[in-house]
Amino acid sequence: MSVVLETKGLTKAFGGLVAVDDVSFQLQKGELLALIGPNGAGKSTCFNMLMGQLPPTSGEVFLGGERINGLSPRQIWRKGVGRTFQITSTYSSMTVIENVQMALLSHNGDVFKFLPFAHKMYREKAMELLDMVGMAAQADRHCAVLAYGDLKRMELSIALAHDPQLLLMDEPTAGMAPKERVALMELTAKIVEDRGVSVLFTEHDMDVVFAHSHRIMVLNRGKLIAEGNATEIRNSPLVQEVYLGGGTLFDAEEGADA
Ligand code: ADP
Ligand code: MG
C-alpha cells in the first residue's frame, strides 16, 4: 500500500472558533475514504485546506510524501488533485462536451491560445470521459437543461479530465434524490476500482456511506473522534452519541444540510 494523502495536526481557527482541530490521517492509493460528521463539524473547512483554498492555522498536508500546504489551488490541482464542489460550478451556456473540453484545454494550459478552436479540440478524449460517467448520449445538450444528477456526473467527468491520483468530493450528492445518490457513489466506486484513484468524500446519507466506503472517519467539532469500517463506526458508542437525536446513525442526518 502507498500513502497518497496525509495530514499531520491539520488545524484551522476562525478567530476563537477552532473549526478543524489537530486532524491527522492517511489515505491510501485506491482507497475510498469517507469523512462524516454533523453539520458544522469542520468537513468543508478540512476540504478547503486540502485543496489550497484556505491556509491551515497549523499542521501540514502531504501528497505522495510532498508537502503541499502553502500551494495555491491551481498548483495543487496540477499535482493531480481533482475536486468536485458542494455547489456545482460549470458553464451553463455551453454544452456538456464543451465543458469537458474546456477542462481538458485548461489542463493542457492552452485555454487562451486555442479558445476559438475549442469546439474541435479534445473532442475524442472528452467523449471518453463522458462515456465513463454514462453521459455520452447527452454530450451535445446544453448544461442549462440537464437534470441535477446529470450535471453532477458531468462535473465528475470534468474532475477526471486531468487524470487525478486523488479526488476530493465535498458532498458530491448534495441535492440529489436517493436513487441518484446511490448511482453517483456506485460510479465513483467503479472509477476508484478501474483507475486506482483515491477518493476522500463527505456524504450525509449514511446508507450510502456504509455501502460504498472502504473506511470512515468521523469528525465532530473539528476533532476526529472515530475511524474504522462500517461495522466499527455503526457500533461506536461515541459516534452514536454524536448522532443522538435521531436515534440511530442510519437516518440521523438525512436531509440535515442539503
Ligand atoms: P461542515 O462542512 O462539517 O458542515 P464547516 O467546515 O463548513 O462544517 O464549518 C465548520 C465551522 O467553521 C462552523 O462552525 C462554521 O460556521 C465555521 N466556519 C466555516 N467557514 C468559516 C469562515 N470562513 N469564517 C468563519 N467561520 C467559518
Ligand atoms: Mg460542509
PDB file of C-alpha atoms and ligand atoms in Angstrom:
ATOM      1  CA  MET A   1       0.000   0.000   0.000  1.00  0.00           C
ATOM      2  CA  SER A   2       1.170   3.511  -0.605  1.00  0.00           C
ATOM      3  CA  VAL A   3       0.045   6.678   1.082  1.00  0.00           C
ATOM      4  CA  VAL A   4      -1.402   9.226  -1.340  1.00  0.00           C
ATOM      5  CA  LEU A   5      -2.564  11.870   1.091  1.00  0.00           C
ATOM      6  CA  GLU A   6      -1.501  12.544   4.637  1.00  0.00           C
ATOM      7  CA  THR A   7      -2.329  15.298   7.099  1.00  0.00           C
ATOM      8  CA  LYS A   8      -0.438  15.966  10.293  1.00  0.00           C
ATOM      9  CA  GLY A   9      -2.052  18.060  13.000  1.00  0.00           C
ATOM     10  CA  LEU A  10      -4.186  19.950  10.494  1.00  0.00           C
ATOM     11  CA  THR A  11      -5.833  22.877  12.287  1.00  0.00           C
ATOM     12  CA  LYS A  12      -7.935  25.866  11.264  1.00  0.00           C
ATOM     13  CA  ALA A  13      -9.125  28.549  13.638  1.00  0.00           C
ATOM     14  CA  PHE A  14     -11.561  31.304  12.678  1.00  0.00           C
ATOM     15  CA  GLY A  15     -10.956  33.791  15.450  1.00  0.00           C
ATOM     16  CA  GLY A  16     -11.778  31.909  18.626  1.00  0.00           C
ATOM     17  CA  LEU A  17     -13.518  29.046  16.832  1.00  0.00           C
ATOM     18  CA  VAL A  18     -11.315  26.053  16.077  1.00  0.00           C
ATOM     19  CA  ALA A  19     -13.172  24.619  13.075  1.00  0.00           C
ATOM     20  CA  VAL A  20     -10.609  21.872  12.415  1.00  0.00           C
ATOM     21  CA  ASP A  21      -8.608  20.751  15.396  1.00  0.00           C
ATOM     22  CA  ASP A  22      -5.420  18.727  15.095  1.00  0.00           C
ATOM     23  CA  VAL A  23      -6.615  16.350  12.379  1.00  0.00           C
ATOM     24  CA  SER A  24      -4.152  13.661  11.284  1.00  0.00           C
ATOM     25  CA  PHE A  25      -4.977  10.893   8.843  1.00  0.00           C
ATOM     26  CA  GLN A  26      -3.672   8.954   5.870  1.00  0.00           C
ATOM     27  CA  LEU A  27      -5.384   7.993   2.634  1.00  0.00           C
ATOM     28  CA  GLN A  28      -4.035   5.020   0.680  1.00  0.00           C
ATOM     29  CA  LYS A  29      -3.871   4.515  -3.055  1.00  0.00           C
ATOM     30  CA  GLY A  30      -7.163   3.150  -4.374  1.00  0.00           C
ATOM     31  CA  GLU A  31      -8.980   3.889  -1.145  1.00  0.00           C
ATOM     32  CA  LEU A  32     -12.486   5.323  -0.901  1.00  0.00           C
ATOM     33  CA  LEU A  33     -12.457   7.158   2.415  1.00  0.00           C
ATOM     34  CA  ALA A  34     -15.497   8.905   3.876  1.00  0.00           C
ATOM     35  CA  LEU A  35     -15.311  11.887   6.189  1.00  0.00           C
ATOM     36  CA  ILE A  36     -18.587  12.208   8.048  1.00  0.00           C
ATOM     37  CA  GLY A  37     -19.827  14.340  10.899  1.00  0.00           C
ATOM     38  CA  PRO A  38     -22.736  16.583  11.844  1.00  0.00           C
ATOM     39  CA  ASN A  39     -23.345  19.967  10.285  1.00  0.00           C
ATOM     40  CA  GLY A  40     -20.604  22.405  11.235  1.00  0.00           C
ATOM     41  CA  ALA A  41     -18.190  19.624  12.224  1.00  0.00           C
ATOM     42  CA  GLY A  42     -15.454  21.116  10.035  1.00  0.00           C
ATOM     43  CA  LYS A  43     -15.643  18.864   6.963  1.00  0.00           C
ATOM     44  CA  SER A  44     -15.724  21.619   4.329  1.00  0.00           C
ATOM     45  CA  THR A  45     -13.021  23.568   6.153  1.00  0.00           C
ATOM     46  CA  CYS A  46     -10.901  20.449   6.053  1.00  0.00           C
ATOM     47  CA  PHE A  47     -11.524  20.043   2.307  1.00  0.00           C
ATOM     48  CA  ASN A  48     -10.732  23.689   1.679  1.00  0.00           C
ATOM     49  CA  MET A  49      -7.363  23.289   3.353  1.00  0.00           C
ATOM     50  CA  LEU A  50      -6.574  20.166   1.347  1.00  0.00           C
ATOM     51  CA  MET A  51      -7.414  21.983  -1.880  1.00  0.00           C
ATOM     52  CA  GLY A  52      -5.384  25.072  -1.047  1.00  0.00           C
ATOM     53  CA  GLN A  53      -8.405  27.370  -0.725  1.00  0.00           C
ATOM     54  CA  LEU A  54      -7.730  28.030   2.942  1.00  0.00           C
ATOM     55  CA  PRO A  55      -4.317  28.151   4.600  1.00  0.00           C
ATOM     56  CA  PRO A  56      -4.126  25.983   7.726  1.00  0.00           C
ATOM     57  CA  THR A  57      -3.542  27.774  11.008  1.00  0.00           C
ATOM     58  CA  SER A  58      -1.130  24.970  11.746  1.00  0.00           C
ATOM     59  CA  GLY A  59      -0.360  21.474  10.592  1.00  0.00           C
ATOM     60  CA  GLU A  60       0.726  20.003   7.305  1.00  0.00           C
ATOM     61  CA  VAL A  61      -0.645  18.292   4.211  1.00  0.00           C
ATOM     62  CA  PHE A  62       1.399  15.833   2.156  1.00  0.00           C
ATOM     63  CA  LEU A  63       0.609  14.499  -1.306  1.00  0.00           C
ATOM     64  CA  GLY A  64       2.659  11.429  -2.127  1.00  0.00           C
ATOM     65  CA  GLY A  65       5.091  12.482   0.573  1.00  0.00           C
ATOM     66  CA  GLU A  66       5.489  16.011  -0.749  1.00  0.00           C
ATOM     67  CA  ARG A  67       4.322  18.907   1.396  1.00  0.00           C
ATOM     68  CA  ILE A  68       1.557  20.789  -0.417  1.00  0.00           C
ATOM     69  CA  ASN A  69       0.107  23.165   2.162  1.00  0.00           C
ATOM     70  CA  GLY A  70       1.005  26.701   1.154  1.00  0.00           C
ATOM     71  CA  LEU A  71       0.486  25.920  -2.537  1.00  0.00           C
ATOM     72  CA  SER A  72      -2.318  27.571  -4.489  1.00  0.00           C
ATOM     73  CA  PRO A  73      -5.435  25.618  -5.529  1.00  0.00           C
ATOM     74  CA  ARG A  74      -4.148  25.676  -9.104  1.00  0.00           C
ATOM     75  CA  GLN A  75      -0.768  24.251  -8.106  1.00  0.00           C
ATOM     76  CA  ILE A  76      -2.417  21.519  -6.059  1.00  0.00           C
ATOM     77  CA  TRP A  77      -4.761  20.706  -8.927  1.00  0.00           C
ATOM     78  CA  ARG A  78      -1.757  20.436 -11.225  1.00  0.00           C
ATOM     79  CA  LYS A  79      -0.195  17.888  -8.904  1.00  0.00           C
ATOM     80  CA  GLY A  80      -3.125  15.593  -9.596  1.00  0.00           C
ATOM     81  CA  VAL A  81      -5.796  16.505  -7.096  1.00  0.00           C
ATOM     82  CA  GLY A  82      -9.254  16.655  -8.661  1.00  0.00           C
ATOM     83  CA  ARG A  83     -12.260  18.014  -6.869  1.00  0.00           C
ATOM     84  CA  THR A  84     -15.968  18.399  -7.055  1.00  0.00           C
ATOM     85  CA  PHE A  85     -17.641  21.206  -5.223  1.00  0.00           C
ATOM     86  CA  GLN A  86     -20.550  21.327  -2.854  1.00  0.00           C
ATOM     87  CA  ILE A  87     -22.023  23.750  -5.355  1.00  0.00           C
ATOM     88  CA  THR A  88     -21.742  22.837  -8.993  1.00  0.00           C
ATOM     89  CA  SER A  89     -19.646  25.281 -10.961  1.00  0.00           C
ATOM     90  CA  THR A  90     -19.913  24.799 -14.695  1.00  0.00           C
ATOM     91  CA  TYR A  91     -20.664  26.955 -17.707  1.00  0.00           C
ATOM     92  CA  SER A  92     -24.381  26.615 -18.200  1.00  0.00           C
ATOM     93  CA  SER A  93     -24.319  28.366 -21.577  1.00  0.00           C
ATOM     94  CA  MET A  94     -22.103  25.636 -23.016  1.00  0.00           C
ATOM     95  CA  THR A  95     -22.877  22.078 -23.963  1.00  0.00           C
ATOM     96  CA  VAL A  96     -21.853  19.114 -21.850  1.00  0.00           C
ATOM     97  CA  ILE A  97     -18.955  18.172 -24.091  1.00  0.00           C
ATOM     98  CA  GLU A  98     -17.748  21.767 -24.368  1.00  0.00           C
ATOM     99  CA  ASN A  99     -17.463  21.933 -20.597  1.00  0.00           C
ATOM    100  CA  VAL A 100     -15.325  18.812 -20.562  1.00  0.00           C
ATOM    101  CA  GLN A 101     -13.244  20.101 -23.486  1.00  0.00           C
ATOM    102  CA  MET A 102     -12.645  23.332 -21.575  1.00  0.00           C
ATOM    103  CA  ALA A 103     -11.363  21.299 -18.646  1.00  0.00           C
ATOM    104  CA  LEU A 104      -9.016  19.379 -20.946  1.00  0.00           C
ATOM    105  CA  LEU A 105      -7.800  22.598 -22.570  1.00  0.00           C
ATOM    106  CA  SER A 106      -7.273  24.153 -19.199  1.00  0.00           C
ATOM    107  CA  HIS A 107      -5.301  21.145 -18.011  1.00  0.00           C
ATOM    108  CA  ASN A 108      -3.049  21.410 -21.000  1.00  0.00           C
ATOM    109  CA  GLY A 109      -2.572  25.117 -20.379  1.00  0.00           C
ATOM    110  CA  ASP A 110      -3.851  26.324 -23.725  1.00  0.00           C
ATOM    111  CA  VAL A 111      -7.247  27.826 -22.980  1.00  0.00           C
ATOM    112  CA  PHE A 112      -6.475  31.268 -24.289  1.00  0.00           C
ATOM    113  CA  LYS A 113      -4.295  30.226 -27.169  1.00  0.00           C
ATOM    114  CA  PHE A 114      -6.888  27.895 -28.626  1.00  0.00           C
ATOM    115  CA  LEU A 115     -10.208  29.225 -27.433  1.00  0.00           C
ATOM    116  CA  PRO A 116     -11.609  29.823 -30.949  1.00  0.00           C
ATOM    117  CA  PHE A 117     -10.888  26.199 -31.833  1.00  0.00           C
ATOM    118  CA  ALA A 118     -12.058  24.758 -28.552  1.00  0.00           C
ATOM    119  CA  HIS A 119     -15.047  23.059 -30.133  1.00  0.00           C
ATOM    120  CA  LYS A 120     -12.757  20.811 -32.155  1.00  0.00           C
ATOM    121  CA  MET A 121     -10.054  20.122 -29.634  1.00  0.00           C
ATOM    122  CA  TYR A 122     -10.078  17.126 -27.344  1.00  0.00           C
ATOM    123  CA  ARG A 123     -13.476  16.003 -28.544  1.00  0.00           C
ATOM    124  CA  GLU A 124     -12.464  12.380 -28.571  1.00  0.00           C
ATOM    125  CA  LYS A 125     -10.895  12.479 -25.115  1.00  0.00           C
ATOM    126  CA  ALA A 126     -13.917  14.401 -23.797  1.00  0.00           C
ATOM    127  CA  MET A 127     -16.232  11.741 -25.238  1.00  0.00           C
ATOM    128  CA  GLU A 128     -14.213   9.070 -23.469  1.00  0.00           C
ATOM    129  CA  LEU A 129     -14.617  10.868 -20.155  1.00  0.00           C
ATOM    130  CA  LEU A 130     -18.333  11.361 -20.690  1.00  0.00           C
ATOM    131  CA  ASP A 131     -18.692   7.723 -21.580  1.00  0.00           C
ATOM    132  CA  MET A 132     -17.005   6.808 -18.305  1.00  0.00           C
ATOM    133  CA  VAL A 133     -19.733   8.602 -16.334  1.00  0.00           C
ATOM    134  CA  GLY A 134     -22.574   7.478 -18.596  1.00  0.00           C
ATOM    135  CA  MET A 135     -23.114  10.902 -20.154  1.00  0.00           C
ATOM    136  CA  ALA A 136     -22.012  10.262 -23.738  1.00  0.00           C
ATOM    137  CA  ALA A 137     -25.564  10.343 -25.071  1.00  0.00           C
ATOM    138  CA  GLN A 138     -26.044  13.827 -23.643  1.00  0.00           C
ATOM    139  CA  ALA A 139     -22.766  15.273 -24.934  1.00  0.00           C
ATOM    140  CA  ASP A 140     -24.340  17.914 -27.147  1.00  0.00           C
ATOM    141  CA  ARG A 141     -27.057  19.086 -24.789  1.00  0.00           C
ATOM    142  CA  HIS A 142     -26.795  22.437 -23.086  1.00  0.00           C
ATOM    143  CA  CYS A 143     -25.921  22.248 -19.422  1.00  0.00           C
ATOM    144  CA  ALA A 144     -28.755  24.582 -18.556  1.00  0.00           C
ATOM    145  CA  VAL A 145     -31.294  21.868 -19.395  1.00  0.00           C
ATOM    146  CA  LEU A 146     -29.628  18.977 -17.575  1.00  0.00           C
ATOM    147  CA  ALA A 147     -31.171  17.167 -14.649  1.00  0.00           C
ATOM    148  CA  TYR A 148     -29.263  17.800 -11.434  1.00  0.00           C
ATOM    149  CA  GLY A 149     -27.868  14.279 -11.224  1.00  0.00           C
ATOM    150  CA  ASP A 150     -26.580  14.518 -14.792  1.00  0.00           C
ATOM    151  CA  LEU A 151     -24.895  17.817 -14.030  1.00  0.00           C
ATOM    152  CA  LYS A 152     -23.116  16.135 -11.152  1.00  0.00           C
ATOM    153  CA  ARG A 153     -21.991  13.289 -13.378  1.00  0.00           C
ATOM    154  CA  MET A 154     -20.633  15.802 -15.867  1.00  0.00           C
ATOM    155  CA  GLU A 155     -18.846  17.516 -13.005  1.00  0.00           C
ATOM    156  CA  LEU A 156     -17.232  14.209 -12.125  1.00  0.00           C
ATOM    157  CA  SER A 157     -16.020  13.758 -15.708  1.00  0.00           C
ATOM    158  CA  ILE A 158     -14.506  17.260 -15.517  1.00  0.00           C
ATOM    159  CA  ALA A 159     -12.748  16.343 -12.296  1.00  0.00           C
ATOM    160  CA  LEU A 160     -11.309  13.323 -14.095  1.00  0.00           C
ATOM    161  CA  ALA A 161     -10.106  15.362 -17.085  1.00  0.00           C
ATOM    162  CA  HIS A 162      -6.610  15.786 -15.783  1.00  0.00           C
ATOM    163  CA  ASP A 163      -6.227  12.205 -14.679  1.00  0.00           C
ATOM    164  CA  PRO A 164      -6.055  12.898 -10.951  1.00  0.00           C
ATOM    165  CA  GLN A 165      -4.499  10.495  -8.465  1.00  0.00           C
ATOM    166  CA  LEU A 166      -6.771  11.895  -5.771  1.00  0.00           C
ATOM    167  CA  LEU A 167     -10.367  13.122  -5.896  1.00  0.00           C
ATOM    168  CA  LEU A 168     -11.776  15.355  -3.175  1.00  0.00           C
ATOM    169  CA  MET A 169     -15.558  15.341  -3.124  1.00  0.00           C
ATOM    170  CA  ASP A 170     -17.328  17.591  -0.654  1.00  0.00           C
ATOM    171  CA  GLU A 171     -20.920  16.398  -0.605  1.00  0.00           C
ATOM    172  CA  PRO A 172     -20.967  15.315  -4.239  1.00  0.00           C
ATOM    173  CA  THR A 173     -24.547  14.102  -3.882  1.00  0.00           C
ATOM    174  CA  ALA A 174     -25.992  17.173  -2.135  1.00  0.00           C
ATOM    175  CA  GLY A 175     -29.405  17.970  -3.526  1.00  0.00           C
ATOM    176  CA  MET A 176     -29.768  14.630  -5.259  1.00  0.00           C
ATOM    177  CA  ALA A 177     -32.629  12.190  -4.950  1.00  0.00           C
ATOM    178  CA  PRO A 178     -31.715   8.990  -3.038  1.00  0.00           C
ATOM    179  CA  LYS A 179     -31.563   6.900  -6.219  1.00  0.00           C
ATOM    180  CA  GLU A 180     -29.222   9.377  -7.886  1.00  0.00           C
ATOM    181  CA  ARG A 181     -27.022   9.426  -4.795  1.00  0.00           C
ATOM    182  CA  VAL A 182     -26.573   5.696  -4.891  1.00  0.00           C
ATOM    183  CA  ALA A 183     -25.858   5.813  -8.631  1.00  0.00           C
ATOM    184  CA  LEU A 184     -23.221   8.528  -8.265  1.00  0.00           C
ATOM    185  CA  MET A 185     -21.463   6.704  -5.455  1.00  0.00           C
ATOM    186  CA  GLU A 186     -21.548   3.437  -7.394  1.00  0.00           C
ATOM    187  CA  LEU A 187     -19.971   5.259 -10.286  1.00  0.00           C
ATOM    188  CA  THR A 188     -17.318   6.749  -8.012  1.00  0.00           C
ATOM    189  CA  ALA A 189     -16.565   3.332  -6.540  1.00  0.00           C
ATOM    190  CA  LYS A 190     -16.173   1.924 -10.037  1.00  0.00           C
ATOM    191  CA  ILE A 191     -13.764   4.702 -11.011  1.00  0.00           C
ATOM    192  CA  VAL A 192     -11.745   4.017  -7.865  1.00  0.00           C
ATOM    193  CA  GLU A 193     -11.602   0.351  -8.811  1.00  0.00           C
ATOM    194  CA  ASP A 194     -10.833   0.808 -12.508  1.00  0.00           C
ATOM    195  CA  ARG A 195      -8.313   3.606 -12.243  1.00  0.00           C
ATOM    196  CA  GLY A 196      -6.771   3.147  -8.817  1.00  0.00           C
ATOM    197  CA  VAL A 197      -7.753   6.701  -7.873  1.00  0.00           C
ATOM    198  CA  SER A 198      -8.038   7.599  -4.198  1.00  0.00           C
ATOM    199  CA  VAL A 199     -11.146   9.416  -3.015  1.00  0.00           C
ATOM    200  CA  LEU A 200     -11.951  11.418   0.081  1.00  0.00           C
ATOM    201  CA  PHE A 201     -15.631  12.331   0.238  1.00  0.00           C
ATOM    202  CA  THR A 202     -18.341  13.589   2.529  1.00  0.00           C
ATOM    203  CA  GLU A 203     -21.914  12.477   2.324  1.00  0.00           C
ATOM    204  CA  HIS A 204     -24.735  12.566   4.782  1.00  0.00           C
ATOM    205  CA  ASP A 205     -26.756   9.636   3.621  1.00  0.00           C
ATOM    206  CA  MET A 206     -25.344   7.038   5.988  1.00  0.00           C
ATOM    207  CA  ASP A 207     -26.596   4.117   3.906  1.00  0.00           C
ATOM    208  CA  VAL A 208     -24.534   5.418   1.002  1.00  0.00           C
ATOM    209  CA  VAL A 209     -21.513   5.920   3.246  1.00  0.00           C
ATOM    210  CA  PHE A 210     -21.724   2.452   4.766  1.00  0.00           C
ATOM    211  CA  ALA A 211     -22.331   0.759   1.432  1.00  0.00           C
ATOM    212  CA  HIS A 212     -19.523   2.363  -0.517  1.00  0.00           C
ATOM    213  CA  SER A 213     -16.604   3.477   1.591  1.00  0.00           C
ATOM    214  CA  HIS A 214     -13.655   1.323   2.455  1.00  0.00           C
ATOM    215  CA  ARG A 215     -13.080   3.286   5.625  1.00  0.00           C
ATOM    216  CA  ILE A 216     -14.879   6.041   7.518  1.00  0.00           C
ATOM    217  CA  MET A 217     -13.597   8.878   9.691  1.00  0.00           C
ATOM    218  CA  VAL A 218     -15.900  10.814  11.979  1.00  0.00           C
ATOM    219  CA  LEU A 219     -15.343  14.482  12.670  1.00  0.00           C
ATOM    220  CA  ASN A 220     -17.094  16.295  15.499  1.00  0.00           C
ATOM    221  CA  ARG A 221     -16.430  19.892  16.487  1.00  0.00           C
ATOM    222  CA  GLY A 222     -13.244  19.848  14.482  1.00  0.00           C
ATOM    223  CA  LYS A 223     -11.819  16.700  16.029  1.00  0.00           C
ATOM    224  CA  LEU A 224     -11.548  13.208  14.587  1.00  0.00           C
ATOM    225  CA  ILE A 225     -13.392  11.061  17.101  1.00  0.00           C
ATOM    226  CA  ALA A 226     -13.575   7.708  15.338  1.00  0.00           C
ATOM    227  CA  GLU A 227     -12.157   5.838  12.401  1.00  0.00           C
ATOM    228  CA  GLY A 228     -12.901   2.389  11.071  1.00  0.00           C
ATOM    229  CA  ASN A 229     -15.003   0.289   8.723  1.00  0.00           C
ATOM    230  CA  ALA A 230     -18.786   0.471   8.521  1.00  0.00           C
ATOM    231  CA  THR A 231     -19.362  -2.053  11.298  1.00  0.00           C
ATOM    232  CA  GLU A 232     -16.935  -0.379  13.656  1.00  0.00           C
ATOM    233  CA  ILE A 233     -18.434   3.047  13.033  1.00  0.00           C
ATOM    234  CA  ARG A 234     -22.010   1.801  13.398  1.00  0.00           C
ATOM    235  CA  ASN A 235     -21.148   0.212  16.719  1.00  0.00           C
ATOM    236  CA  SER A 236     -19.067   3.020  18.131  1.00  0.00           C
ATOM    237  CA  PRO A 237     -20.782   4.423  21.240  1.00  0.00           C
ATOM    238  CA  LEU A 238     -19.008   7.744  20.763  1.00  0.00           C
ATOM    239  CA  VAL A 239     -20.335   8.060  17.214  1.00  0.00           C
ATOM    240  CA  GLN A 240     -23.828   7.084  18.322  1.00  0.00           C
ATOM    241  CA  GLU A 241     -23.657   9.798  20.941  1.00  0.00           C
ATOM    242  CA  VAL A 242     -22.670  12.449  18.409  1.00  0.00           C
ATOM    243  CA  TYR A 243     -25.555  11.498  16.162  1.00  0.00           C
ATOM    244  CA  LEU A 244     -28.051  11.320  19.005  1.00  0.00           C
ATOM    245  CA  GLY A 245     -31.364  12.977  18.490  1.00  0.00           C
ATOM    246  CA  GLY A 246     -32.383  10.855  15.546  1.00  0.00           C
ATOM    247  CA  GLY A 247     -31.761   7.630  17.466  1.00  0.00           C
ATOM    248  CA  THR A 248     -29.652   5.567  15.132  1.00  0.00           C
ATOM    249  CA  LEU A 249     -26.863   6.619  12.867  1.00  0.00           C
ATOM    250  CA  PHE A 250     -28.768   5.490   9.813  1.00  0.00           C
ATOM    251  CA  ASP A 251     -31.177   8.343   9.369  1.00  0.00           C
ATOM    252  CA  ALA A 252     -29.970  10.897  11.893  1.00  0.00           C
ATOM    253  CA  GLU A 253     -28.500  13.248   9.293  1.00  0.00           C
ATOM    254  CA  GLU A 254     -30.893  12.647   6.450  1.00  0.00           C
ATOM    255  CA  GLY A 255     -31.772  15.949   4.872  1.00  0.00           C
ATOM    256  CA  ALA A 256     -29.956  17.916   7.551  1.00  0.00           C
ATOM    257  CA  ASP A 257     -27.975  20.140   5.264  1.00  0.00           C
ATOM    258  CA  ALA A 258     -28.753  19.519   1.610  1.00  0.00           C
TER     259      ALA A 258
HETATM  260  P1  ADP B   1     -19.199  21.181   7.758  1.00  0.00           P
HETATM  261  O1  ADP B   1     -18.725  21.205   6.356  1.00  0.00           O
HETATM  262  O2  ADP B   1     -18.772  19.953   8.512  1.00  0.00           O
HETATM  263  O3  ADP B   1     -20.679  21.381   7.872  1.00  0.00           O
HETATM  264  P2  ADP B   1     -17.709  23.657   8.020  1.00  0.00           P
HETATM  265  O4  ADP B   1     -16.296  23.274   7.780  1.00  0.00           O
HETATM  266  O5  ADP B   1     -18.421  24.305   6.911  1.00  0.00           O
HETATM  267  O6  ADP B   1     -18.509  22.392   8.553  1.00  0.00           O
HETATM  268  O7  ADP B   1     -17.762  24.627   9.272  1.00  0.00           O
HETATM  269  C1  ADP B   1     -17.108  24.328  10.497  1.00  0.00           C
HETATM  270  C2  ADP B   1     -17.272  25.513  11.433  1.00  0.00           C
HETATM  271  O8  ADP B   1     -16.468  26.598  10.979  1.00  0.00           O
HETATM  272  C3  ADP B   1     -18.692  26.043  11.533  1.00  0.00           C
HETATM  273  O9  ADP B   1     -18.914  26.441  12.847  1.00  0.00           O
HETATM  274  C4  ADP B   1     -18.686  27.217  10.591  1.00  0.00           C
HETATM  275  O10 ADP B   1     -19.621  28.172  10.978  1.00  0.00           O
HETATM  276  C5  ADP B   1     -17.267  27.748  10.749  1.00  0.00           C
HETATM  277  N1  ADP B   1     -16.744  28.396   9.535  1.00  0.00           N
HETATM  278  C6  ADP B   1     -16.593  27.818   8.326  1.00  0.00           C
HETATM  279  N2  ADP B   1     -16.048  28.663   7.444  1.00  0.00           N
HETATM  280  C7  ADP B   1     -15.851  29.839   8.120  1.00  0.00           C
HETATM  281  C8  ADP B   1     -15.309  31.124   7.776  1.00  0.00           C
HETATM  282  N3  ADP B   1     -14.866  31.360   6.540  1.00  0.00           N
HETATM  283  N4  ADP B   1     -15.263  32.067   8.735  1.00  0.00           N
HETATM  284  C9  ADP B   1     -15.694  31.818   9.985  1.00  0.00           C
HETATM  285  N5  ADP B   1     -16.217  30.634  10.381  1.00  0.00           N
HETATM  286  C10 ADP B   1     -16.292  29.652   9.473  1.00  0.00           C
HETATM  287 MG    MG B   2     -19.762  21.266   4.504  1.00  0.00          MG
END
